[in-house]
Short mmCIF file of C-alpha atoms and ligand atoms in Angstrom, two decimals:
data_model
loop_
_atom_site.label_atom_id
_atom_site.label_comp_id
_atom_site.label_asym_id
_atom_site.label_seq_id
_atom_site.Cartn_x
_atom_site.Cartn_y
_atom_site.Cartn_z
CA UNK A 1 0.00 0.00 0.00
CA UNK A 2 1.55 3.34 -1.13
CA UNK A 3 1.87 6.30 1.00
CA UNK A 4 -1.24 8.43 -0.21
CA UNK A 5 -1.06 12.16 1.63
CA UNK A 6 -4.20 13.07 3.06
CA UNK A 7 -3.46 16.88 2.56
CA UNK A 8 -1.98 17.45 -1.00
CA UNK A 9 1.44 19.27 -0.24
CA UNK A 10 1.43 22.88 -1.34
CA UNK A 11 1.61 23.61 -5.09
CA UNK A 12 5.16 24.72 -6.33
CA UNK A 13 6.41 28.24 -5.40
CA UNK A 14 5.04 31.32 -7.03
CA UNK A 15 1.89 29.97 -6.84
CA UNK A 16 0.87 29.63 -4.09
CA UNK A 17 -0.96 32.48 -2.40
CA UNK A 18 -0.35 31.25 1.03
CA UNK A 19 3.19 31.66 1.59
CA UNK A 20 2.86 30.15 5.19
CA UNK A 21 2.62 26.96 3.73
CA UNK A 22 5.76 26.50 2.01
CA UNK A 23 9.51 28.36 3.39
CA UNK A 24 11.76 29.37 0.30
CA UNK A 25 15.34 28.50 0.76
CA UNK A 26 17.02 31.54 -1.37
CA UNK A 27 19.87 33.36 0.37
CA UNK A 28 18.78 36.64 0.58
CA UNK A 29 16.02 36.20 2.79
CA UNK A 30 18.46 35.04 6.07
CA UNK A 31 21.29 37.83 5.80
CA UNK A 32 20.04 38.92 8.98
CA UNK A 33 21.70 39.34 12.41
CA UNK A 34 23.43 36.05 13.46
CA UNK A 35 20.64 34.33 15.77
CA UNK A 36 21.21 33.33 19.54
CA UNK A 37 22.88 29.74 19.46
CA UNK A 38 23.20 28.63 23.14
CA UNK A 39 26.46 27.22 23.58
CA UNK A 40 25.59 23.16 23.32
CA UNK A 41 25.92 21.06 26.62
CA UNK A 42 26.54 17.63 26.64
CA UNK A 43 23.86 15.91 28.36
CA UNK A 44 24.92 12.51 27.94
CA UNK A 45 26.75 10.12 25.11
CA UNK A 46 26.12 6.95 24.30
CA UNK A 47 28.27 3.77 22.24
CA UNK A 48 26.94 1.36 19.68
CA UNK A 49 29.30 -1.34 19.26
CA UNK A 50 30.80 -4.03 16.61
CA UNK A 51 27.47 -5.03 16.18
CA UNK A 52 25.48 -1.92 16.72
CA UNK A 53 24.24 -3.15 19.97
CA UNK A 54 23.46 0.29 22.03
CA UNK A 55 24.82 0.94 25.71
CA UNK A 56 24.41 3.86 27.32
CA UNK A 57 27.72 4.81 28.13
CA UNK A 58 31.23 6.54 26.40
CA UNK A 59 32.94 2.88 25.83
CA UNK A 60 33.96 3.40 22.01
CA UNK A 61 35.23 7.01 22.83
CA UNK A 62 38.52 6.79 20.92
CA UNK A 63 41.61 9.28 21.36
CA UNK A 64 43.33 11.37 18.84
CA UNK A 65 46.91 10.59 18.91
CA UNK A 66 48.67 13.07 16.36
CA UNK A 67 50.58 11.34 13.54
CA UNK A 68 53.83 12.50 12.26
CA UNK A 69 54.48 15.52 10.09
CA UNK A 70 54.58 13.36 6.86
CA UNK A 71 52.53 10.82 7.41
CA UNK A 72 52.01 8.68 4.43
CA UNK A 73 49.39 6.84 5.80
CA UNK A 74 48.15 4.26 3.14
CA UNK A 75 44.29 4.82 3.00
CA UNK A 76 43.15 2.02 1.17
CA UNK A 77 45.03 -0.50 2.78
CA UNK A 78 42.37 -3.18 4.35
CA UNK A 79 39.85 -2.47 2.26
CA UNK A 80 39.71 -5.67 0.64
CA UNK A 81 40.41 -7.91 4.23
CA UNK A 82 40.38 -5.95 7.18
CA UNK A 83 36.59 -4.56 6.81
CA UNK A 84 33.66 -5.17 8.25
CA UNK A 85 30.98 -2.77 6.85
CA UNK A 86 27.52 -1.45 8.70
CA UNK A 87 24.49 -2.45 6.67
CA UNK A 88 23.08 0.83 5.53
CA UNK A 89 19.95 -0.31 4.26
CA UNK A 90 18.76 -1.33 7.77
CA UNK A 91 16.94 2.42 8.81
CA UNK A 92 17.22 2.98 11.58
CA UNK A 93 15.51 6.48 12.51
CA UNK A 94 15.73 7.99 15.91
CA UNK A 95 15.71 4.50 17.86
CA UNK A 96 19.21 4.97 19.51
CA UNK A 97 18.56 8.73 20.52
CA UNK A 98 14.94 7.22 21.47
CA UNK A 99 16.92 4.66 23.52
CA UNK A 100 19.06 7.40 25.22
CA UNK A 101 15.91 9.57 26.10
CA UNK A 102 14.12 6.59 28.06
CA UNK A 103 17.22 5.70 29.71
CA UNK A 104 17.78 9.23 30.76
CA UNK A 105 14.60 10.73 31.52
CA UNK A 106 15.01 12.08 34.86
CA UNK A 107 18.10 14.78 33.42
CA UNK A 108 15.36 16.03 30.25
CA UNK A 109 11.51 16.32 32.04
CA UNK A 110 10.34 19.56 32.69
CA UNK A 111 10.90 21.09 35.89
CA UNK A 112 7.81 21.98 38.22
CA UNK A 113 4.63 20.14 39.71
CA UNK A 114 2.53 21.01 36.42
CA UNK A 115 0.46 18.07 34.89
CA UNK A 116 2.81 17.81 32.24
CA UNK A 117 5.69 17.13 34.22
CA UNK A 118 6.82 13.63 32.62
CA UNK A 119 7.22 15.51 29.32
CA UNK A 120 10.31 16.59 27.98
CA UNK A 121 11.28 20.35 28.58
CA UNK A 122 12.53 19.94 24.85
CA UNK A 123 11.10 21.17 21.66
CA UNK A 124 12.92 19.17 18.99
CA UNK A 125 14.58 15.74 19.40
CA UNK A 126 16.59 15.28 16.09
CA UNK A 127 20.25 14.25 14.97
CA UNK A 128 23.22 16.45 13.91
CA UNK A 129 23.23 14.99 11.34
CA UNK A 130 19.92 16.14 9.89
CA UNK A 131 20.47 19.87 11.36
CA UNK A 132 23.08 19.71 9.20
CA UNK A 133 21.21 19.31 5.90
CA UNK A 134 19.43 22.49 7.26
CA UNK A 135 22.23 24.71 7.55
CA UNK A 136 23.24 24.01 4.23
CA UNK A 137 20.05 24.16 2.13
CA UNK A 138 20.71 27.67 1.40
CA UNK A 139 23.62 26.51 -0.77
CA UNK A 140 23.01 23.23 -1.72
CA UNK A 141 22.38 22.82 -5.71
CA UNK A 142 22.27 18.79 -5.85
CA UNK A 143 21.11 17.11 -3.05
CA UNK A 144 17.31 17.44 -1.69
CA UNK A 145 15.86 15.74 1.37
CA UNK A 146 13.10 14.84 3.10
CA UNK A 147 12.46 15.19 6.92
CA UNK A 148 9.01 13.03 8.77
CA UNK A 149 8.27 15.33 11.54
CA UNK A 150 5.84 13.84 14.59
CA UNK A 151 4.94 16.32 17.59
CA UNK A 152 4.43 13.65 20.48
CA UNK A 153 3.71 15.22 24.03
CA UNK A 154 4.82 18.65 23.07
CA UNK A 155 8.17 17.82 21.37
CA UNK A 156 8.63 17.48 17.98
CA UNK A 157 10.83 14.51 16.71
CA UNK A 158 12.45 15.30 13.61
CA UNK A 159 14.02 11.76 11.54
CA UNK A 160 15.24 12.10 7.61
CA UNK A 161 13.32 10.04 4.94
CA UNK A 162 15.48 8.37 2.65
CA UNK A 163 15.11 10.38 -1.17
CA UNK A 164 14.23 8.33 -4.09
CA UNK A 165 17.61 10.04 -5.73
CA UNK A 166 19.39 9.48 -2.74
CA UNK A 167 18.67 5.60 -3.17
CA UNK A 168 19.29 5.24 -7.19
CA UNK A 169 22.82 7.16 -6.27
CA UNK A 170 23.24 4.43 -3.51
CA UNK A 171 22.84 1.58 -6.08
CA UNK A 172 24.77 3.00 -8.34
CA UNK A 173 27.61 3.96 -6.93
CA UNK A 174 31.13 3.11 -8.46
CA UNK A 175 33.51 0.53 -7.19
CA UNK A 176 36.33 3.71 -6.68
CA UNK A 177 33.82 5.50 -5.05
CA UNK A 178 32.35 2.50 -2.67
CA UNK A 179 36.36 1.83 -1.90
CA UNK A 180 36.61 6.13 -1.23
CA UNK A 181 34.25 6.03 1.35
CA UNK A 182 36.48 3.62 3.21
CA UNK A 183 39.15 6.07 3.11
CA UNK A 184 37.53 8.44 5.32
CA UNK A 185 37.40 5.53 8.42
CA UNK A 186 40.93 4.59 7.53
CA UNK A 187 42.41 7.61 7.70
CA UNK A 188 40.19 7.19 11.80
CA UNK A 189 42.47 3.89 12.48
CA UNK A 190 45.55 5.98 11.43
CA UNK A 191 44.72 8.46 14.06
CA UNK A 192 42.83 7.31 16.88
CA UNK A 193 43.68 5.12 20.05
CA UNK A 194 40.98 3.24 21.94
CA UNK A 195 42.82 3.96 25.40
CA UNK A 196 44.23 7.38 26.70
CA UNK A 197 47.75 6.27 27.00
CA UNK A 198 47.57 3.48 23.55
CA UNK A 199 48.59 3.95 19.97
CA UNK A 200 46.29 3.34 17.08
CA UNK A 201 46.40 -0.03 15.49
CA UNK A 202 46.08 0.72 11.59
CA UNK A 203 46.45 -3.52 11.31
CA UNK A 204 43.60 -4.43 12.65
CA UNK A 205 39.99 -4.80 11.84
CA UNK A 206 37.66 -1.65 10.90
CA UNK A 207 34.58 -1.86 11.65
CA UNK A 208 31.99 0.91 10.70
CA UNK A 209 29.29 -0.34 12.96
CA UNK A 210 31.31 0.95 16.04
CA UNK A 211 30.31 4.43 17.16
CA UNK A 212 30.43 7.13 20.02
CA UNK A 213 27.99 9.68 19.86
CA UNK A 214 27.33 12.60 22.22
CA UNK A 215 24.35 14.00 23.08
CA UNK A 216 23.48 17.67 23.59
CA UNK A 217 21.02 20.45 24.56
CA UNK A 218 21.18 23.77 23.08
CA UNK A 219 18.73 26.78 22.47
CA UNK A 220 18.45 28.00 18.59
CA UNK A 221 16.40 31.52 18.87
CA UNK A 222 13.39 30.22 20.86
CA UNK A 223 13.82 26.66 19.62
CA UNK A 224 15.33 24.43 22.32
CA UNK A 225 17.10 21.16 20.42
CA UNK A 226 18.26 17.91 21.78
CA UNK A 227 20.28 16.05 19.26
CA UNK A 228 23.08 13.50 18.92
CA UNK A 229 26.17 13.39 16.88
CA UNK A 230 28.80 10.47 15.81
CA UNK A 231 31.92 12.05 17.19
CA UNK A 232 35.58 10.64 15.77
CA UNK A 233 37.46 11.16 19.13
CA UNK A 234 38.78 13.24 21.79
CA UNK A 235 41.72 14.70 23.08
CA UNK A 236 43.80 12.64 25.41
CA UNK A 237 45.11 15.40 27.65
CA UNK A 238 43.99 15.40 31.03
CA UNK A 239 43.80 18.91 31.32
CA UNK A 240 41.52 19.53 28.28
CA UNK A 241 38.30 21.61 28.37
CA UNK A 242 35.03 19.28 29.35
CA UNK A 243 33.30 17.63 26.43
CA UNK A 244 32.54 18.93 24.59
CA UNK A 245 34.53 21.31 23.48
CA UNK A 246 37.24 18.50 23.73
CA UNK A 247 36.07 16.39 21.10
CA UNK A 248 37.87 16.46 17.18
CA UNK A 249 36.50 15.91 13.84
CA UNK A 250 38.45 14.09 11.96
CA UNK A 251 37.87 14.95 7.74
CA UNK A 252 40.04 13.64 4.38
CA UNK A 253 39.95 15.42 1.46
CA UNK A 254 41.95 15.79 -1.59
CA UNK A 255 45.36 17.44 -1.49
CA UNK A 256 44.84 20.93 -3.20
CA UNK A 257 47.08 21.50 -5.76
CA UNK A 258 45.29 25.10 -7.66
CA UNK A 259 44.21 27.82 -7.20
CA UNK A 260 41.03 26.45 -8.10
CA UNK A 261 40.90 23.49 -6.37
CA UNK A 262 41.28 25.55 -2.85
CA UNK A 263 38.50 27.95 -3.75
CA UNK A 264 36.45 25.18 -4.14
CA UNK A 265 37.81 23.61 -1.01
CA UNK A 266 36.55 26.79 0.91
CA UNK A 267 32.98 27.16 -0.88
CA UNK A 268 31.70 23.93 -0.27
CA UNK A 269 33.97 21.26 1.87
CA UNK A 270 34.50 23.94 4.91
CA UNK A 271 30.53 24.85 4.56
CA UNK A 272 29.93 21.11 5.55
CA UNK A 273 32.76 20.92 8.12
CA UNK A 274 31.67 23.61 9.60
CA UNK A 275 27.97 23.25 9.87
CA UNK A 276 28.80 19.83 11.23
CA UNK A 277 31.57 21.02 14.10
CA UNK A 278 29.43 23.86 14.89
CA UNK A 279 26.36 22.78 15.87
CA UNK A 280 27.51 20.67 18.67
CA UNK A 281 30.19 22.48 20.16
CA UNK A 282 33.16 20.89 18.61
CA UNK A 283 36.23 23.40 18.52
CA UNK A 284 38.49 21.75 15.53
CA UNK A 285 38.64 19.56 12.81
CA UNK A 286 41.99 17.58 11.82
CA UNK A 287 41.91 17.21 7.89
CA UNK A 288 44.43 14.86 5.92
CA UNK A 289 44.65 15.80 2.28
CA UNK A 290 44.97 13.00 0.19
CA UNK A 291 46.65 12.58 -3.07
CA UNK A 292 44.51 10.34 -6.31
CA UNK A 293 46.03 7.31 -4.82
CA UNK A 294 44.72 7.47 -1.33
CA UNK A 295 47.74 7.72 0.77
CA UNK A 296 48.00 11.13 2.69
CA UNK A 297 50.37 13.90 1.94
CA UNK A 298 49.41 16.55 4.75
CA UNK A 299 47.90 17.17 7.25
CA UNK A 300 46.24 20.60 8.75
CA UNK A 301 44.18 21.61 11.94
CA UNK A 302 40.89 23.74 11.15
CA UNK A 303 39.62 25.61 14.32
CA UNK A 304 36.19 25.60 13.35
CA UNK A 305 36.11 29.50 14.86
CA UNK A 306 38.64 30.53 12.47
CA UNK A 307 36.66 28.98 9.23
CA UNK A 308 34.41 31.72 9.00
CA UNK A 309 37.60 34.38 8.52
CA UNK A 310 39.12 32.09 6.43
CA UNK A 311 36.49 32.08 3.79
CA UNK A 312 35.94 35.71 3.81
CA UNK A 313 37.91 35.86 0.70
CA UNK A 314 35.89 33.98 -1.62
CA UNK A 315 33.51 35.67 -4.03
CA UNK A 316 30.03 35.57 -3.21
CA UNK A 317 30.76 32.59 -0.70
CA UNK A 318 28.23 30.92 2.32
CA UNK A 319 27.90 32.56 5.35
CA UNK A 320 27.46 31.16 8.86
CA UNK A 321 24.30 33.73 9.38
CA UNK A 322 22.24 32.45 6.36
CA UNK A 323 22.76 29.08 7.58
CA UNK A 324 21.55 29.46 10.79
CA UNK A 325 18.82 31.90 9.82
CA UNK A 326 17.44 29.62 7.73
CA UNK A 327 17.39 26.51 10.34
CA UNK A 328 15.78 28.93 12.91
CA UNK A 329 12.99 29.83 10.54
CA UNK A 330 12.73 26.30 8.76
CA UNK A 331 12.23 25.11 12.73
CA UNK A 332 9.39 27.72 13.43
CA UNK A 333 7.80 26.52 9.72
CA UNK A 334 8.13 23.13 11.55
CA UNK A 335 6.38 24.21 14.46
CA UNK A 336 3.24 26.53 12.77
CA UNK A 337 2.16 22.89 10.66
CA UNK A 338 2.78 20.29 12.89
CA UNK A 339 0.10 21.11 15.15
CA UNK A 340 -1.89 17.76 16.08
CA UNK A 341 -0.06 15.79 18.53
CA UNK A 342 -0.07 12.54 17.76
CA UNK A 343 2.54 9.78 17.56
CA UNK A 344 0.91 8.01 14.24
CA UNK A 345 0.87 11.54 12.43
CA UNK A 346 3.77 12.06 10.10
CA UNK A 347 4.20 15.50 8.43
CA UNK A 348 6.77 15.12 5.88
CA UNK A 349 8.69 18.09 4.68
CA UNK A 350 10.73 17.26 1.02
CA UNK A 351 12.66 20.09 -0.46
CA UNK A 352 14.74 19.90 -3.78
CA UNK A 353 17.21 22.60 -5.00
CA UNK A 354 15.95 25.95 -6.44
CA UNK A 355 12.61 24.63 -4.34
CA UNK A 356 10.41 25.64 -1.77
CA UNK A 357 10.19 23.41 1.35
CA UNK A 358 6.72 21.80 1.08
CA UNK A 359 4.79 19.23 3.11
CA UNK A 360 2.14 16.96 3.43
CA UNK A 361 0.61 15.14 6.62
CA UNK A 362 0.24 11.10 6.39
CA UNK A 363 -1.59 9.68 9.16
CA UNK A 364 -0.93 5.58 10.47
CA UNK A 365 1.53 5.32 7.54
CA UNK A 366 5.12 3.52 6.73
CA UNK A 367 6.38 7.29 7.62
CA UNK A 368 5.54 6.86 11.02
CA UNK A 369 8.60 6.44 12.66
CA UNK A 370 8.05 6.80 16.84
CA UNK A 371 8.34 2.80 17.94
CA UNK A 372 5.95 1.63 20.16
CA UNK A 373 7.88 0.58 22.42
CA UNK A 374 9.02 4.64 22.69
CA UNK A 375 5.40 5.75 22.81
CA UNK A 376 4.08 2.93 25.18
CA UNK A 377 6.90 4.14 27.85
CA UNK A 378 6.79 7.46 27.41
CA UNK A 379 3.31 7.44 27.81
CA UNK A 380 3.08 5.11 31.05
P1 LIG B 401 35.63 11.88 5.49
O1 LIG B 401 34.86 12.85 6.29
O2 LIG B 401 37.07 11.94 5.74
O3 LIG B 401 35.22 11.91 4.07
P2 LIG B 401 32.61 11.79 9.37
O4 LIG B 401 33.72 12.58 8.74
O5 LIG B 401 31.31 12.47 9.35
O6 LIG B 401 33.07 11.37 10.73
O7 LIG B 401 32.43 10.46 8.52
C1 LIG B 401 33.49 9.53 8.45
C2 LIG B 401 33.65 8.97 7.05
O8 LIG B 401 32.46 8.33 6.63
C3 LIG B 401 33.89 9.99 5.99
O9 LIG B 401 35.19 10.41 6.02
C4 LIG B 401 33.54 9.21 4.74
O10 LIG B 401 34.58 8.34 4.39
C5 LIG B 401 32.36 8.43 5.22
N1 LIG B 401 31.12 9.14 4.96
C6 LIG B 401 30.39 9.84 5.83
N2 LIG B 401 29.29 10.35 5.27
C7 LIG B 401 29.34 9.99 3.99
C8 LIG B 401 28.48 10.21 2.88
N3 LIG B 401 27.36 10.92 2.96
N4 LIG B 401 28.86 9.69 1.71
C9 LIG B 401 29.98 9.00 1.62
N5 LIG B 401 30.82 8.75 2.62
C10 LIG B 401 30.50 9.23 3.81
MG1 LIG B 402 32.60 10.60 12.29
MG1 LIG B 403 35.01 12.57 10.57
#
């Protein structure tokens, strides 16, 4: 049975008369002031192991351990033998933030003796991830997406919908390009001990399943977010700030070798690394630049406060305010439609390049995402 909407989503921009029922992504309309972002808190973290079991602790927090000035690390090395890959057709929404929230209740529910006072004091539960894909909208010319929204108890969940594009590009992806995804957890083994005082092991076994992922609470404008994000590792000095303004991204890209090549470097590769970094507090991002064959020439920290200045250079290039404009006002869109609350409602926002953001509401549908098993406890 195929998802039918049971509102049609809003006709294509321009015509519609309404304009509160569709948010245009162009530029110009977020050069405003830079909106209040709360510095993010980390509330919690949680681990999924070898075989993405969850546990609610930091246990597959690695540590950065810096390589040597030329490294030469060989990127594709394992690829073939040595690598164990997570099944990304298994979806699998919000379950392990879902997982977190019911295991950490007591640190989220509102404060006071009102009625409501098992409900979250949150408005949106998303991840990074998908905040991300907001940020950049404003500049992003080939990829759309598609975002299920459910308001449940006064917060409203937030979990992407795989695109039909998105899935023909998965299929169709080229051997080089299946093996250069590899290269980006490689260049992770290369760099990152599991103990504070060990060495990274770039012999053994990589597994993708593994992940640590912090969880934090911040305030966008009047929006207040709780969302998780897959962080590479952390700094192994004892004396470093709390988390988590100790955690590092770690990034490969190509070496830049032109002019060129390092404008394009700055208009779109720092616009994701930054969007990424900023939105949950982390300070720096370690990139190793890569040559054609996959072994890496350089290396270069990016303090993700300096990005912005670095940029400032480029011709008609992104800025940090659009990006955050946009998600502020994208996030009030989000809250003026989904109105009824109600775990089996799915509204479904889709937006393609040069686009409007539209929507349409589905109701008991394969887009409902909230497991039961979420909703039965939360509700108890
Ligand atoms: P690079 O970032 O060095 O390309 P992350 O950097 O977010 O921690 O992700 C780790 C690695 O996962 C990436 O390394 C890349 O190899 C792979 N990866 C992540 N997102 C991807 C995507 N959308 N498409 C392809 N590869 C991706
Ligand atoms: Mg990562
Ligand atoms: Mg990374």
């Amino acid at each position: 049975q195929k998802n039918r909407p049971q509102n049609q989503s809003v006709p294509s921009r321009g015509q519609n008369p309404d304009s509160s029922l569709s948010l245009s992504t162009r530029r110009e309309l977020y050069e405003r002031d830079f909106p209040v972002y709360k510095q993010p808190v980390e509330v919690g973290c949680f681990s999924l192991d070898s075989e993405r079991r969850f546990f609610n602790d930091g246990r597959q927090m690695r540590y950065y351990v810096e390589p040597d000035r030329s490294p030469n690390f060989d990127l594709r090395d394992g690829y073939k033998d040595r690598f164990i890959k997570r099944d990304d057709s298994v979806k699998e929404k919000l379950d392990h933030m879902l997982r977190w929230i019911l295991a950490n209740r007591s640190k989220l529910s509102a404060r006071g003796t009102t009625a409501s006072s098992c409900d979250l004091d949150i408005d949106f539960v998303t991840w990074r991830g998908h905040l991300t894909k907001l940020l950049t909208a404003p500049y992003e010319t080939r990829e759309g997406w598609q975002l299920a929204v459910t308001r449940f108890r006064g917060t409203l969940y937030i979990s992407e919908v795989e695109t039909e594009a998105a899935r023909r590009d998965q299929e169709n992806r080229t051997e080089r390009h299946e093996e250069m995804m590899y290269w980006g957890y490689k260049f992770e083994q290369y760099t990152c001990a599991d103990t504070v005082h060990g060495q990274p092991d770039p012999g053994g076994v990589l597994n993708t399943n593994e992940a640590f992922c912090t969880v934090v609470q911040t305030r966008l404008a009047d929006h207040r977010l709780l969302f998780s994000g897959e962080v590479d590792c952390r700094d192994k000095d004892p004396n470093a700030p709390a988390a988590p303004a100790c955690y590092i991204e770690l990034k490969t890209s190509a070496e830049i070798c032109t002019p060129k090549q390092r404008s394009n470097f700055h208009r779109f590769k720092l616009l994701k690394w930054w969007a990424q970094s900023f939105l949950p507090g982390v300070p720096r991002v370690v990139a190793g630049f890569r040559d054609e064959e996959g072994v890496v020439v350089a290396m270069e920290t990016f303090p993700i406060s300096k990005i912005s200045h670095l940029i400032k250079n480029e011709h008609n290039c992104w800025k940090p305010t659009v990006c955050m404009n946009f998600c502020s006002d994208f996030l009030s869109f989000v809250k003026h439609i989904a109105t009824e609350d109600n775990p089996s409602v799915v509204y479904l926002l889709s937006w393609e390049p040069r686009r409007d953001v539209t929507f349409s509401v589905h109701r008991d549908s394969p887009y409902c995402f909230l497991p039961h098993w979420f909703v039965e406890e939360m509700t108890s």
